[in-house]
Amino acid sequence: VQFLEGLTTVVVNLSTSRLAVYYAEKLVKEFPVAIGRSDATPPGIYWILDKQIDPALYWYGEYIPPRSPINGLGTRFLQFSNPTFGIHGTTKPWEIGRRISHGCIRMFNFDVETLDAFVNLGSPVIVIKEYKDFPEKLSDLPEFIAFKENFILTNVN
């Protein structure tokens, strides 16, 4: 599922460890996040493919139940179209703002619950690496313009 004309878009800035939510291409809210170590979180375009409440963690074949202190996924998990990555809560809130994950975007549980309520399946997630603030209008983000142009070109009949 991929939507271009949906109302919500998520932008993650790896350089500032911030996540922004846009509604109708206008900046609505920013959140602090934890990101992947080094280059574990690659810039690119993804889509929200699945949303889970109280997700279980499967780590190297081991099942770790929801809400377990060693289940680092927190209270929500928003799976990217690339199954290696997603946005999730955390059982370690002191790690927010750091480069600590294996590639996922971590948020405070109350923040990821807000995000989960706001975004839909198919919402685009644009991961960028810029040392600047999020623009007020999504149309002022060069990566969004390139994404729109590429999406239109690849989906023309």
Tab-separated table of C-alpha atoms in Angstrom:
chain	number	residue	atom	x	y	z
A	1	VAL	CA	0.000	0.000	0.000
A	2	GLN	CA	1.443	3.334	-1.061
A	3	PHE	CA	-0.424	6.608	-0.922
A	4	LEU	CA	0.693	9.846	-2.506
A	5	GLU	CA	-2.437	11.864	-1.888
A	6	GLY	CA	-2.980	10.780	1.729
A	7	LEU	CA	-3.265	13.492	4.333
A	8	THR	CA	-0.453	12.394	6.664
A	9	THR	CA	3.270	12.203	6.015
A	10	VAL	CA	6.027	11.430	8.504
A	11	VAL	CA	9.531	12.883	8.101
A	12	VAL	CA	12.449	11.615	10.193
A	13	ASN	CA	15.621	13.694	10.343
A	14	LEU	CA	18.605	11.505	11.227
A	15	SER	CA	20.900	14.499	11.788
A	16	THR	CA	18.714	16.095	14.456
A	17	SER	CA	17.053	12.940	15.909
A	18	ARG	CA	13.620	14.457	15.319
A	19	LEU	CA	10.413	13.183	13.721
A	20	ALA	CA	7.799	15.477	12.184
A	21	VAL	CA	4.185	14.783	11.301
A	22	TYR	CA	2.584	16.669	8.446
A	23	TYR	CA	-1.145	16.850	7.812
A	24	ALA	CA	-2.303	18.200	4.453
A	25	GLU	CA	1.359	19.106	3.847
A	26	LYS	CA	1.507	21.379	6.933
A	27	LEU	CA	3.748	20.723	9.932
A	28	VAL	CA	1.620	19.626	12.863
A	29	LYS	CA	3.974	18.216	15.494
A	30	GLU	CA	7.623	17.340	16.122
A	31	PHE	CA	8.934	14.626	18.419
A	32	PRO	CA	12.382	13.657	19.722
A	33	VAL	CA	13.494	10.166	18.649
A	34	ALA	CA	16.328	7.689	18.982
A	35	ILE	CA	17.809	6.477	15.711
A	36	GLY	CA	20.132	3.762	14.487
A	37	ARG	CA	23.785	3.564	15.380
A	38	SER	CA	26.133	4.923	12.738
A	39	ASP	CA	24.304	4.437	9.424
A	40	ALA	CA	21.916	1.698	10.621
A	41	THR	CA	18.877	3.804	9.656
A	42	PRO	CA	19.188	4.532	5.927
A	43	PRO	CA	17.667	7.656	4.373
A	44	GLY	CA	14.893	6.891	1.905
A	45	ILE	CA	11.162	6.635	1.324
A	46	TYR	CA	9.079	4.043	3.166
A	47	TRP	CA	5.397	3.422	3.848
A	48	ILE	CA	3.598	2.395	7.016
A	49	LEU	CA	2.745	-1.212	6.194
A	50	ASP	CA	1.393	-2.458	9.536
A	51	LYS	CA	0.469	-1.027	12.934
A	52	GLN	CA	0.540	-3.043	16.159
A	53	ILE	CA	-0.566	-2.301	19.706
A	54	ASP	CA	1.548	-3.960	22.419
A	55	PRO	CA	3.765	-5.805	19.936
A	56	ALA	CA	5.616	-8.989	20.800
A	57	LEU	CA	9.314	-9.062	19.965
A	58	TYR	CA	10.893	-11.947	18.069
A	59	TRP	CA	14.645	-11.730	18.572
A	60	TYR	CA	16.804	-14.422	16.954
A	61	GLY	CA	13.964	-16.931	17.204
A	62	GLU	CA	13.070	-16.066	20.791
A	63	TYR	CA	9.581	-14.814	21.671
A	64	ILE	CA	9.564	-11.865	24.071
A	65	PRO	CA	6.025	-11.036	25.222
A	66	PRO	CA	4.428	-7.581	24.982
A	67	ARG	CA	5.087	-5.142	27.838
A	68	SER	CA	8.005	-7.262	29.074
A	69	PRO	CA	10.848	-5.085	30.409
A	70	ILE	CA	13.193	-6.748	27.900
A	71	ASN	CA	10.818	-6.165	24.984
A	72	GLY	CA	12.225	-2.894	23.678
A	73	LEU	CA	9.322	-2.201	21.285
A	74	GLY	CA	7.220	-0.351	23.845
A	75	THR	CA	3.477	0.078	23.372
A	76	ARG	CA	3.260	0.530	19.574
A	77	PHE	CA	5.032	-0.639	16.435
A	78	LEU	CA	4.580	0.943	12.996
A	79	GLN	CA	6.181	-1.368	10.450
A	80	PHE	CA	7.875	0.145	7.390
A	81	SER	CA	7.551	-1.243	3.878
A	82	ASN	CA	11.152	-2.375	4.397
A	83	PRO	CA	10.552	-5.041	7.073
A	84	THR	CA	13.917	-4.340	8.714
A	85	PHE	CA	12.733	-0.945	9.976
A	86	GLY	CA	9.871	0.712	11.785
A	87	ILE	CA	8.866	3.273	14.375
A	88	HIS	CA	8.185	2.013	17.877
A	89	GLY	CA	7.989	2.968	21.521
A	90	THR	CA	10.631	2.019	24.023
A	91	THR	CA	11.078	0.539	27.471
A	92	LYS	CA	14.223	2.695	27.803
A	93	PRO	CA	13.077	6.336	27.553
A	94	TRP	CA	16.523	7.618	28.576
A	95	GLU	CA	17.796	6.522	25.143
A	96	ILE	CA	15.633	9.019	23.218
A	97	GLY	CA	17.867	11.488	21.389
A	98	ARG	CA	20.714	9.009	21.006
A	99	ARG	CA	22.075	6.874	18.164
A	100	ILE	CA	21.327	3.568	19.818
A	101	SER	CA	19.017	1.296	17.804
A	102	HIS	CA	19.692	-1.382	15.201
A	103	GLY	CA	17.927	0.830	12.649
A	104	CYS	CA	14.412	1.452	13.953
A	105	ILE	CA	13.133	4.836	15.059
A	106	ARG	CA	12.352	4.824	18.798
A	107	MET	CA	9.943	7.230	20.476
A	108	PHE	CA	8.599	7.810	23.971
A	109	ASN	CA	5.582	5.508	24.378
A	110	PHE	CA	3.109	8.392	24.775
A	111	ASP	CA	4.539	10.018	21.611
A	112	VAL	CA	4.330	6.850	19.496
A	113	GLU	CA	0.752	6.339	20.718
A	114	THR	CA	-0.087	9.835	19.449
A	115	LEU	CA	1.648	9.102	16.140
A	116	ASP	CA	-0.174	5.765	15.817
A	117	ALA	CA	-3.541	7.485	16.254
A	118	PHE	CA	-2.625	10.092	13.654
A	119	VAL	CA	-1.076	8.191	10.737
A	120	ASN	CA	-2.759	5.647	8.502
A	121	LEU	CA	-1.587	2.498	6.807
A	122	GLY	CA	0.118	3.542	3.595
A	123	SER	CA	1.305	6.886	4.960
A	124	PRO	CA	4.725	7.782	3.535
A	125	VAL	CA	7.745	8.041	5.817
A	126	ILE	CA	10.589	10.137	4.431
A	127	VAL	CA	13.913	9.618	6.202
A	128	ILE	CA	16.371	12.449	5.591
A	129	LYS	CA	19.776	13.526	6.868
A	130	GLU	CA	19.815	17.342	7.135
A	131	TYR	CA	21.194	19.736	9.742
A	132	LYS	CA	18.213	22.073	9.619
A	133	ASP	CA	14.725	22.486	11.021
A	134	PHE	CA	11.656	20.952	9.422
A	135	PRO	CA	9.916	23.346	7.020
A	136	GLU	CA	6.408	24.524	7.901
A	137	LYS	CA	5.144	23.275	4.515
A	138	LEU	CA	6.036	19.817	3.234
A	139	SER	CA	6.295	21.230	-0.285
A	140	ASP	CA	9.406	23.124	0.898
A	141	LEU	CA	11.242	19.840	1.587
A	142	PRO	CA	13.313	18.891	-1.508
A	143	GLU	CA	13.066	15.152	-0.699
A	144	PHE	CA	9.263	15.381	-0.726
A	145	ILE	CA	9.238	17.108	-4.125
A	146	ALA	CA	11.581	14.441	-5.551
A	147	PHE	CA	9.408	11.720	-3.998
A	148	LYS	CA	6.226	13.152	-5.556
A	149	GLU	CA	7.837	13.528	-8.973
A	150	ASN	CA	9.280	10.010	-8.890
A	151	PHE	CA	6.017	8.513	-7.635
A	152	ILE	CA	4.034	10.171	-10.433
A	153	LEU	CA	6.549	9.091	-13.111
A	154	THR	CA	6.579	5.453	-11.972
A	155	ASN	CA	2.798	5.204	-11.658
A	156	VAL	CA	1.691	6.790	-14.926
A	157	ASN	CA	-0.191	4.279	-17.073
